[in-house]
mmCIF file of C-alpha atoms and ligand atoms in Angstrom:
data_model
loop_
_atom_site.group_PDB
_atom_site.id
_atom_site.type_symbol
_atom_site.label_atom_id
_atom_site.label_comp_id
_atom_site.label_asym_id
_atom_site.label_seq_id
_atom_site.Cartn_x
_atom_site.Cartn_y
_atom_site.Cartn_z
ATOM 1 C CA UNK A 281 -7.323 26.802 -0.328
ATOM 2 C CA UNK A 282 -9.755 27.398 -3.401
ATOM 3 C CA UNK A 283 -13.106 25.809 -2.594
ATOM 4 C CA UNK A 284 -13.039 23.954 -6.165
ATOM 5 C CA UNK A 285 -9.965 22.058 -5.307
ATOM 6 C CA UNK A 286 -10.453 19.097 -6.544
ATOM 7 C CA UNK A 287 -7.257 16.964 -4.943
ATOM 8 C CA UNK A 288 -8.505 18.619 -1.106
ATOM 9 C CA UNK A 289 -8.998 15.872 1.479
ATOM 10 C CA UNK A 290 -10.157 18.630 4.076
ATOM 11 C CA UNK A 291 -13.053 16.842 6.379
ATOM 12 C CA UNK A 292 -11.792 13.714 6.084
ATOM 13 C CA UNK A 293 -10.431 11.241 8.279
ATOM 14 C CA UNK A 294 -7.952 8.294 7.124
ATOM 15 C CA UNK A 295 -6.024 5.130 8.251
ATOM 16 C CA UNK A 296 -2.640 4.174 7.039
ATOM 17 C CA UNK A 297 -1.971 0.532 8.123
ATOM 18 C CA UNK A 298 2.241 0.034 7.870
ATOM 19 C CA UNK A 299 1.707 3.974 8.538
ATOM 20 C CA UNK A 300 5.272 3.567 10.599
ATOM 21 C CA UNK A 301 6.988 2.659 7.431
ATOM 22 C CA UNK A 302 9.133 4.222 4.416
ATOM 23 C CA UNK A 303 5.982 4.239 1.925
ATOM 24 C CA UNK A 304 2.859 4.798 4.759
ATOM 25 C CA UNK A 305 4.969 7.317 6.160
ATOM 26 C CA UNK A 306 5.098 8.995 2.935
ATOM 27 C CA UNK A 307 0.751 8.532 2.136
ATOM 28 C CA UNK A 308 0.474 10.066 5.588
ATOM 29 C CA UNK A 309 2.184 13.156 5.627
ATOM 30 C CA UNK A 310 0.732 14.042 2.021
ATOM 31 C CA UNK A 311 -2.838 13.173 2.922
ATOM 32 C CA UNK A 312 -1.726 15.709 5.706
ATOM 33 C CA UNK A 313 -0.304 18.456 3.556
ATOM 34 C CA UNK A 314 -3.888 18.047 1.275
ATOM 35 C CA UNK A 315 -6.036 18.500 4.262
ATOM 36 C CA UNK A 316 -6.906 15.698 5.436
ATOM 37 C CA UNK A 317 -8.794 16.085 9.289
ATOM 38 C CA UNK A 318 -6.547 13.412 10.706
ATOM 39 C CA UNK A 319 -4.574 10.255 10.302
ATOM 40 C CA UNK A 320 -4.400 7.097 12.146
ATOM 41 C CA UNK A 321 -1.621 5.295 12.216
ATOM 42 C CA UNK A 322 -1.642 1.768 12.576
ATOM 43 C CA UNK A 323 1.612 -0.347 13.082
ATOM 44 C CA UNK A 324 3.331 -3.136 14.829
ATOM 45 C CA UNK A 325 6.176 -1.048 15.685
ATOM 46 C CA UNK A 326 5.487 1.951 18.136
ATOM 47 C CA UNK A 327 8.847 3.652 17.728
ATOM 48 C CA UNK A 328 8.208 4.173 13.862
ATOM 49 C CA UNK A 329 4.660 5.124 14.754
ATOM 50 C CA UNK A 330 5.819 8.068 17.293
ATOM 51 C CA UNK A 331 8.126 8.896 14.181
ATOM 52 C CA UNK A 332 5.613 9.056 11.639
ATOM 53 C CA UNK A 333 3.121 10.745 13.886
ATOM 54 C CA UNK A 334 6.034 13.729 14.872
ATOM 55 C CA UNK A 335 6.206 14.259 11.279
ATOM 56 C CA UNK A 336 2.723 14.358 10.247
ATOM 57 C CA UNK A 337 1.678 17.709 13.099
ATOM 58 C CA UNK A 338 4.884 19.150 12.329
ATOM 59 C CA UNK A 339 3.381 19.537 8.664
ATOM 60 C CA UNK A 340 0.539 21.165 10.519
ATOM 61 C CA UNK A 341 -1.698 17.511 10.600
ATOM 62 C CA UNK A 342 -3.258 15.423 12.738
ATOM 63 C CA UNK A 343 -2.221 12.218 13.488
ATOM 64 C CA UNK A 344 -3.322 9.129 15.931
ATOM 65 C CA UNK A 345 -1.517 6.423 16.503
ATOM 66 C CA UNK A 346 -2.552 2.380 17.284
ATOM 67 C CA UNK A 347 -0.364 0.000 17.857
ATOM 68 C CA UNK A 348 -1.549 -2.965 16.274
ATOM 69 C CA UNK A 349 -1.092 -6.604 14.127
ATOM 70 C CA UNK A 350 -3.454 -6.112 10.791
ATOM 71 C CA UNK A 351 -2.544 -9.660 9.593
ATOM 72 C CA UNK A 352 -5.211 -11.253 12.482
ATOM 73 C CA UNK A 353 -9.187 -11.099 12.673
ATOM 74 C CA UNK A 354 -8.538 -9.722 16.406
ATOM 75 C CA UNK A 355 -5.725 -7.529 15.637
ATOM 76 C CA UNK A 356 -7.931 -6.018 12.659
ATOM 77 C CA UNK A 357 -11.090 -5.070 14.596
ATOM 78 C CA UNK A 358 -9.217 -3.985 17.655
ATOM 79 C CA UNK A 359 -7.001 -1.368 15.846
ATOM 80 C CA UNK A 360 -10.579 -0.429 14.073
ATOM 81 C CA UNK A 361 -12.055 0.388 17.693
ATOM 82 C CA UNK A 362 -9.437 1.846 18.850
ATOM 83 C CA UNK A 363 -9.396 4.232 15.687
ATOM 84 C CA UNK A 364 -13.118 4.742 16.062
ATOM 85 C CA UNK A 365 -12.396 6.238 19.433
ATOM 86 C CA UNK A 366 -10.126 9.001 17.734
ATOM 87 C CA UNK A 367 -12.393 9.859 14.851
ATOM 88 C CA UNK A 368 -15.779 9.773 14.602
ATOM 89 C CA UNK A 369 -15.757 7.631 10.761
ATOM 90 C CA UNK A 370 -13.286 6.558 8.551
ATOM 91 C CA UNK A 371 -13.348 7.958 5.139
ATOM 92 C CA UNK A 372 -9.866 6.627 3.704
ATOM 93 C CA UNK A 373 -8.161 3.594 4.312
ATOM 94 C CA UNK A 374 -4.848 3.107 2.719
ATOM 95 C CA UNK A 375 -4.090 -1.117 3.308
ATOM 96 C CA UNK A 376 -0.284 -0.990 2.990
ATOM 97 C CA UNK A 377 1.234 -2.913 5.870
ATOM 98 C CA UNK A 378 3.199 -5.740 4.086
ATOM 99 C CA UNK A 379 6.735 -7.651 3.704
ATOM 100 C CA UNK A 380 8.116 -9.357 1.292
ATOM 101 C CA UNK A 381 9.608 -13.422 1.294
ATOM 102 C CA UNK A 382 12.626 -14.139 -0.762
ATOM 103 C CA UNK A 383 12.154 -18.101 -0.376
ATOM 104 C CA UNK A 384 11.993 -20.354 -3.905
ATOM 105 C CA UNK A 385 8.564 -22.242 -4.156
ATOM 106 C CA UNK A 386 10.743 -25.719 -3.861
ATOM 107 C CA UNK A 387 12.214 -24.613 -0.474
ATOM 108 C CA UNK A 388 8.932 -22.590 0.847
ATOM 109 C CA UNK A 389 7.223 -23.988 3.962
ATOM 110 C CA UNK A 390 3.735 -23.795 4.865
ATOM 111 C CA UNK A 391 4.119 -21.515 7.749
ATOM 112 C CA UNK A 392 6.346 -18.595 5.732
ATOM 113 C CA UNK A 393 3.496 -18.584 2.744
ATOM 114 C CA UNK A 394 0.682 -18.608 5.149
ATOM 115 C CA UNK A 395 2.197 -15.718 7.492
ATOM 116 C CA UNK A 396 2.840 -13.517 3.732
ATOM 117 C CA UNK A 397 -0.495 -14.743 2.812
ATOM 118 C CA UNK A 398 -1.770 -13.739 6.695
ATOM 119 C CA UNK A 399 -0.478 -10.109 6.526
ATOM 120 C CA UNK A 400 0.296 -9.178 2.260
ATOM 121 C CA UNK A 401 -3.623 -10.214 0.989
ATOM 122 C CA UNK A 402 -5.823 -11.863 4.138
ATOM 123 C CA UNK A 403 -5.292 -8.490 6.621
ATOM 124 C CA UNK A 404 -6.340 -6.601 3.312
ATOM 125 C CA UNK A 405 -9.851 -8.026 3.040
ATOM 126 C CA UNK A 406 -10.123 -7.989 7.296
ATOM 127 C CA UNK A 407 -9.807 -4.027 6.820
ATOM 128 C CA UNK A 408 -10.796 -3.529 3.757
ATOM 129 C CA UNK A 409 -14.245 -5.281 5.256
ATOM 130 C CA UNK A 410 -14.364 -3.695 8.673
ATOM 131 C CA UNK A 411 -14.124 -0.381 7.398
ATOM 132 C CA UNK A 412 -15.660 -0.899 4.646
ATOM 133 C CA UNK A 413 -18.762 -2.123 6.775
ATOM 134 C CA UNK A 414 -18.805 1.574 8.520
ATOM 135 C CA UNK A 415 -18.466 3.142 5.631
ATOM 136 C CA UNK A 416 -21.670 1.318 4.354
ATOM 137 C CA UNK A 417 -23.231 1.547 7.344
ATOM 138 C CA UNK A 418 -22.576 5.452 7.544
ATOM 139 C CA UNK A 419 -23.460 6.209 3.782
ATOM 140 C CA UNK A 420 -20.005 7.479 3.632
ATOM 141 C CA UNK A 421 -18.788 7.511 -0.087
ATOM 142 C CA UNK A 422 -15.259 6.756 0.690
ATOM 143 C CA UNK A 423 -12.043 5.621 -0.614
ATOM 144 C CA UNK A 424 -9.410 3.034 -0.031
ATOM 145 C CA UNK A 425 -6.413 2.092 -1.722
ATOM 146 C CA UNK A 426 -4.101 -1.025 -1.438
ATOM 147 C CA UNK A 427 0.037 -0.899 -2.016
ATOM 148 C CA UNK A 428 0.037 -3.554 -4.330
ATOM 149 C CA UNK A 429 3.434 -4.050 -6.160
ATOM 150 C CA UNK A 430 5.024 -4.679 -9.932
ATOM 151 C CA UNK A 431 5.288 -8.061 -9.201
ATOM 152 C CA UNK A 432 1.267 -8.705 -8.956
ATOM 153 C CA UNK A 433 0.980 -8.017 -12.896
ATOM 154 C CA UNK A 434 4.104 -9.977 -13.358
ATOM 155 C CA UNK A 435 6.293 -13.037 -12.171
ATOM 156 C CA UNK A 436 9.391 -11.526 -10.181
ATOM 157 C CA UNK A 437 11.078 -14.654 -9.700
ATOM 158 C CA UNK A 438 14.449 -15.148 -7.246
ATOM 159 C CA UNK A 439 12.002 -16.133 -4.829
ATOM 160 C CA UNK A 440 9.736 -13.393 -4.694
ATOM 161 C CA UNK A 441 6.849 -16.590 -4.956
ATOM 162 C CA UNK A 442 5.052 -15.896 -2.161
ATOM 163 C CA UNK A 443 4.739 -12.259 -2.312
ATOM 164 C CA UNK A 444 4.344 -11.558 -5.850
ATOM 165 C CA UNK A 445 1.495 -14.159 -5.629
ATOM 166 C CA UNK A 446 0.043 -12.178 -2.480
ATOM 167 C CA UNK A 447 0.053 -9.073 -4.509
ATOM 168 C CA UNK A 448 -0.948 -10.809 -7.236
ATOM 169 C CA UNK A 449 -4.360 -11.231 -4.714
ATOM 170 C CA UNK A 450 -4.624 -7.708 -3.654
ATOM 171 C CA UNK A 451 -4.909 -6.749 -7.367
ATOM 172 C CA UNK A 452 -7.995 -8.488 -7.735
ATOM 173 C CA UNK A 453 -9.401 -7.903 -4.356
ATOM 174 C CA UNK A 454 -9.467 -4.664 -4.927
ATOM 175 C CA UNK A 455 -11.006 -5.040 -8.261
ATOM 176 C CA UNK A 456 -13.655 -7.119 -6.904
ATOM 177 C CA UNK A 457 -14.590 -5.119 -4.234
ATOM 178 C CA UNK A 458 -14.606 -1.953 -6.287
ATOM 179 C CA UNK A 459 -17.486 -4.072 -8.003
ATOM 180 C CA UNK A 460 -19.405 -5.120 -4.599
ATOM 181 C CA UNK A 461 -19.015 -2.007 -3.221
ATOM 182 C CA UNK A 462 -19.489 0.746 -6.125
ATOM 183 C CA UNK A 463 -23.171 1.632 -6.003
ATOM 184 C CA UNK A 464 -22.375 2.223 -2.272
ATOM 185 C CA UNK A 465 -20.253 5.342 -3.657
ATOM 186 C CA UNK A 466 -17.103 3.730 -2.210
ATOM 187 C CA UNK A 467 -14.225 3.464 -5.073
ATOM 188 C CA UNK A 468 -11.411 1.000 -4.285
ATOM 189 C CA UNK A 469 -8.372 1.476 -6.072
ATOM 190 C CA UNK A 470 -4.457 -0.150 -5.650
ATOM 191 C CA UNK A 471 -0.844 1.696 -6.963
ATOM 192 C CA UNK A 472 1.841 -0.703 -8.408
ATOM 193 C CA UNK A 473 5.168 0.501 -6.760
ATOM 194 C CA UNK A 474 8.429 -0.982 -8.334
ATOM 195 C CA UNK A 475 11.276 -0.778 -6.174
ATOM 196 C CA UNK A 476 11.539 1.851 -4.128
ATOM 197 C CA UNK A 477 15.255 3.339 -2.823
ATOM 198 C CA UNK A 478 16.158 2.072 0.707
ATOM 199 C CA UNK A 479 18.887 0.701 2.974
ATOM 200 C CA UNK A 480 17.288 -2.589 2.536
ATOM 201 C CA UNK A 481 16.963 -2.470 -1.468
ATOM 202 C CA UNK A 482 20.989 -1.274 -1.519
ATOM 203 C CA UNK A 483 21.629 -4.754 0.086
ATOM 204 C CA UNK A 484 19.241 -6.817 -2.265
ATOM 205 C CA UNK A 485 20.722 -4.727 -5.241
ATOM 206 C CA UNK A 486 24.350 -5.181 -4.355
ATOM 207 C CA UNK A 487 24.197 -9.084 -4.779
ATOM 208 C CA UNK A 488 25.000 -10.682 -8.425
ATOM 209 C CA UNK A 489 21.732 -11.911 -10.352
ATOM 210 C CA UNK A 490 22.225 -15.671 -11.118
ATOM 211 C CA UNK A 491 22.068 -14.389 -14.730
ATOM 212 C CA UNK A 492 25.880 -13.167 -13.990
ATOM 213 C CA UNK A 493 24.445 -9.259 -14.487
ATOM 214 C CA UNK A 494 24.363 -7.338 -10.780
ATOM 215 C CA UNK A 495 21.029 -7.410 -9.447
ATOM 216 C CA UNK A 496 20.865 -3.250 -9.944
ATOM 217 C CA UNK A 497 22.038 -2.965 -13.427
ATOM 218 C CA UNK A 498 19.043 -5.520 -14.184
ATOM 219 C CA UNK A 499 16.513 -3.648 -12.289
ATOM 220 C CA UNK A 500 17.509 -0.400 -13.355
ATOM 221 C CA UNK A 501 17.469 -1.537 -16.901
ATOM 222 C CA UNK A 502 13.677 -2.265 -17.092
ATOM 223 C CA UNK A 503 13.208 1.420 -15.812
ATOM 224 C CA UNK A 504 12.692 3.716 -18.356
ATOM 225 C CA UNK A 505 13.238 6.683 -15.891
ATOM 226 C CA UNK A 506 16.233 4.407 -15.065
ATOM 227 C CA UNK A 507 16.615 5.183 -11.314
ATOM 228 C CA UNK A 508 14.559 4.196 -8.044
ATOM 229 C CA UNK A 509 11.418 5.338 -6.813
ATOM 230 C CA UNK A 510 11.587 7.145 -3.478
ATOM 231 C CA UNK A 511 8.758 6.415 -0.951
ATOM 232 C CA UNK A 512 7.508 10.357 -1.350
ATOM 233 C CA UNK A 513 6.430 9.313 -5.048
ATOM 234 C CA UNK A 514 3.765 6.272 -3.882
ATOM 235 C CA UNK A 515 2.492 9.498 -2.196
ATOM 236 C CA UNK A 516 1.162 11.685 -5.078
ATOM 237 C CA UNK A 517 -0.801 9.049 -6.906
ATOM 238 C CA UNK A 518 -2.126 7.613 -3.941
ATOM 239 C CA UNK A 519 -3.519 10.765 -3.005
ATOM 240 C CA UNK A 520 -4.902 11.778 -6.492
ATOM 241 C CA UNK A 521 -6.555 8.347 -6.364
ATOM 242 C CA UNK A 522 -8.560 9.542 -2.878
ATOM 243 C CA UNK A 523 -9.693 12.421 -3.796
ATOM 244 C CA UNK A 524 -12.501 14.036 -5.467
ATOM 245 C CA UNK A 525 -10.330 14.283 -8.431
ATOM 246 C CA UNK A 526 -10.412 10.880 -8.788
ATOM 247 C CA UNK A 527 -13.966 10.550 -8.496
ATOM 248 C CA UNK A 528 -14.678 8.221 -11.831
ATOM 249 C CA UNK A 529 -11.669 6.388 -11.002
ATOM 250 C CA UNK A 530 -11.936 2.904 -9.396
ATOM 251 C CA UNK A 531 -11.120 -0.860 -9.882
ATOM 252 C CA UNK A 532 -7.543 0.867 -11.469
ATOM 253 C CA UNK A 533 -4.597 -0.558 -10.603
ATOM 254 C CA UNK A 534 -1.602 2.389 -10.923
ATOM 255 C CA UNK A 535 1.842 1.286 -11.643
ATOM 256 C CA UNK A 536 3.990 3.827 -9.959
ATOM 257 C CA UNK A 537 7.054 2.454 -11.381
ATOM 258 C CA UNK A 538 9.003 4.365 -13.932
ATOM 259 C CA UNK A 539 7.612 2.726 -16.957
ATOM 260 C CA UNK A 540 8.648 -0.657 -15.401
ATOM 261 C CA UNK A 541 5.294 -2.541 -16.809
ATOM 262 C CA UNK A 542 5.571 -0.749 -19.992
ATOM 263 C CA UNK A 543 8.705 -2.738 -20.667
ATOM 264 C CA UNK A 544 8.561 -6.388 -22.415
ATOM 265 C CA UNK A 545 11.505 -9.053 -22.216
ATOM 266 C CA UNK A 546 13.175 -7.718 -25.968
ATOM 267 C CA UNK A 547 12.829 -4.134 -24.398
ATOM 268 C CA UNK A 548 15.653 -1.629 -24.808
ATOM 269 C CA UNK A 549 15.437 1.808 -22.598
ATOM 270 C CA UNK A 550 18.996 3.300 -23.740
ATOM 271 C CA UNK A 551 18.908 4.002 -28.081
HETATM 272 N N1 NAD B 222 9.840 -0.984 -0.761
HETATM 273 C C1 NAD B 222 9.595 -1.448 -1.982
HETATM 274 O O1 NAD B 222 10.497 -1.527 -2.841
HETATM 275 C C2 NAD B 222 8.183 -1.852 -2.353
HETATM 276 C C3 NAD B 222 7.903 -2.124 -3.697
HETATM 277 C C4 NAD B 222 6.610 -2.515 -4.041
HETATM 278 C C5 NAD B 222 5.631 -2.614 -3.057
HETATM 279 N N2 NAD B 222 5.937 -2.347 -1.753
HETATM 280 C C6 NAD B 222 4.871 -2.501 -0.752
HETATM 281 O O2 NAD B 222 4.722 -1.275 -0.073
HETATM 282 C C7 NAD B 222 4.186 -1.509 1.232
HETATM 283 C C8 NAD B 222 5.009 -0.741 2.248
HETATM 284 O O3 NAD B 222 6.362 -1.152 2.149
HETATM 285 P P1 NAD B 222 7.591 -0.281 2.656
HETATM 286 O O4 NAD B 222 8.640 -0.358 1.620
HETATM 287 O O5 NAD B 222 7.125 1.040 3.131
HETATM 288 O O6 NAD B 222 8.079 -1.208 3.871
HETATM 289 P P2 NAD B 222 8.386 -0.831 5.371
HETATM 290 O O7 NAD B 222 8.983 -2.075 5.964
HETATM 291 O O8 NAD B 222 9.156 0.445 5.443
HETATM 292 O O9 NAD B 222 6.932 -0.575 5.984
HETATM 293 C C9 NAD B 222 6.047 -1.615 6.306
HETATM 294 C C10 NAD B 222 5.434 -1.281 7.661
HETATM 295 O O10 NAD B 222 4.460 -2.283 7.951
HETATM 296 C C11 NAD B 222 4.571 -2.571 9.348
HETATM 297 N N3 NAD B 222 4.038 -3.908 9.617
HETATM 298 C C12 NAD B 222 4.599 -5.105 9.315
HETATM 299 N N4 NAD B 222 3.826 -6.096 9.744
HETATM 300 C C13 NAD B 222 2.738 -5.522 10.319
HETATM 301 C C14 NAD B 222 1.589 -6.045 10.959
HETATM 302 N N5 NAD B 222 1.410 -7.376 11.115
HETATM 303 N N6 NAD B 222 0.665 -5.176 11.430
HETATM 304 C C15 NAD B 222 0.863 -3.830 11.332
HETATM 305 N N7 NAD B 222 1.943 -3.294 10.726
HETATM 306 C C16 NAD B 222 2.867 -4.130 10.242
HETATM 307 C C17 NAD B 222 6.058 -2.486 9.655
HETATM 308 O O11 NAD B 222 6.312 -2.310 11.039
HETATM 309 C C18 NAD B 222 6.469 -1.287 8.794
HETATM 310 O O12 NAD B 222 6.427 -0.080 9.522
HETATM 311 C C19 NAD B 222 4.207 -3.042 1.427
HETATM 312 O O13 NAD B 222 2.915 -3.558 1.202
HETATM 313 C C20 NAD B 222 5.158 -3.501 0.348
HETATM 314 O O14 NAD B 222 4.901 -4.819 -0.071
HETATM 315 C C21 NAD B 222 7.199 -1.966 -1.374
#
């Protein structure tokens, strides 16, 4: 590898929280294949994790993993410890553990928008903080990134309320901590997926929008690249936004969605 290369993550360790899943999957095995020293997995579900981690050293990587809840003050600092006995520092968190709620606001109870709230914004600022805290404690100029979504720059509606309003928080959490935390040298960034191609999306997409449309046609229609993303694509960016090539870049927030945001309500992709 040239020694200029600007997008290398060689001698650096980072921790993927949902790293068992379609898009943390993806961030791991590219921080992998760009160098990165190792990195830890952290997930609720251990079969995913064994996946993920399989995949990651047969790219040639290193990978840990932790079982562990990131949506609970415990579960947060004892998948940080447990990390911390793998590597000696963290130098890249990548908060993506999340799930979505498909409840209107009239039916929502308190306990489904507190457990969105719990995981989707309030587990962000738990690890965001406790590795933030060794990365200012070990002068480490690192670099974290939040999966944010579309829907935290704009209203998603059919009952999306809970999560687009959760994202809507990680967008400026990670704007104000990229202002707390810059003249530490730590840069704290978030990437804007729109929706990305899965088993679970087919099933959302296949129902009719109340608007009488099908659900796809409408979501395809406010992509200019008019298809899907796949998880692999959240991968690029995110990396680009860790490394040294990004070095300038914080308090961005990166749609990663096919020209999705460019698009306003009178907007026509097909001439
Ligand atoms: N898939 C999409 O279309 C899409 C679009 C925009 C944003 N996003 C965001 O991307 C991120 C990843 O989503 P994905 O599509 O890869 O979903 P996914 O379900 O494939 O992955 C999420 C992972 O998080 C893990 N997880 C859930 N709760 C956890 C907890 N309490 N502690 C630890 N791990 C936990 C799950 O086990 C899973 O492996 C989420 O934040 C999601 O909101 C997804």
């Amino acid at each position: 590898m040239p020694q200029d290369d600007l997008f290398s993550l060689v001698g650096r360790n980072a921790l993927v929280t949902g790293g068992g899943g379609r898009i943390g999957g993806a961030i791991a095995e590219r921080l992998a294949i760009q160098g990165a020293s190792s990195v830890v997995l952290v997930d609720i579900n251990p079969a995913a994790l064994a996946a993920v981690a399989g995949r990651v050293k047969d790219l040639g990587g290193t990978a840990y993993t932790v079982e562990g809840d990131v949506s609970t003050p415990e579960g947060v600092r004892e998948a940080v410890a447990k990390a911390l006995e793998f590597v000696d520092q963290i130098d890249i968190l990548i908060n993506n553990a999340g799930r979505g709620s498909h409840t209107f606001p009239e039916d929502l109870s308190y306990e489904e928008w507190s457990e969105i709230f719990q995981l989707n914004l309030t587990g962000y600022f738990l690890m965001a903080q406790a590795v933030g805290r060794q990365m200012i404690e070990k002068a480490i100029r690192g670099a974290i990134v939040m999966t944010s979504s579309t829907c935290g720059a704009v209203a998603m509606g059919r009952g999306n309320f809970a999560y687009s309003i959760s994202k809507a928080g990680v967008n400026h959490l990670t704007k104000e901590l990229a202002l707390e935390w810059g003249h530490f040298g730590i840069r704290v960034n978030a990437i804007e997926p729109c929706q990305v191609d899965a088993p679970s999306m087919d099933d959302l997409l296949a129902r009719d929008d109340p608007s009488g449309t099908a659900l796809r046609e409408r979501v395809l229609g406010g992509i200019p690249l008019g298809r899907l993303a796949q998880p692999e694509e959240m991968a690029g960016p995110v990396a680009f936004l860790v490394s040294d090539a990004a070095a300038m870049v914080t308090g961005t927030i990166l749609p990663v969605d096919g020209g999705n945001l460019a698009c306003n309500a009178a907007a026509s992709i097909r001439r």
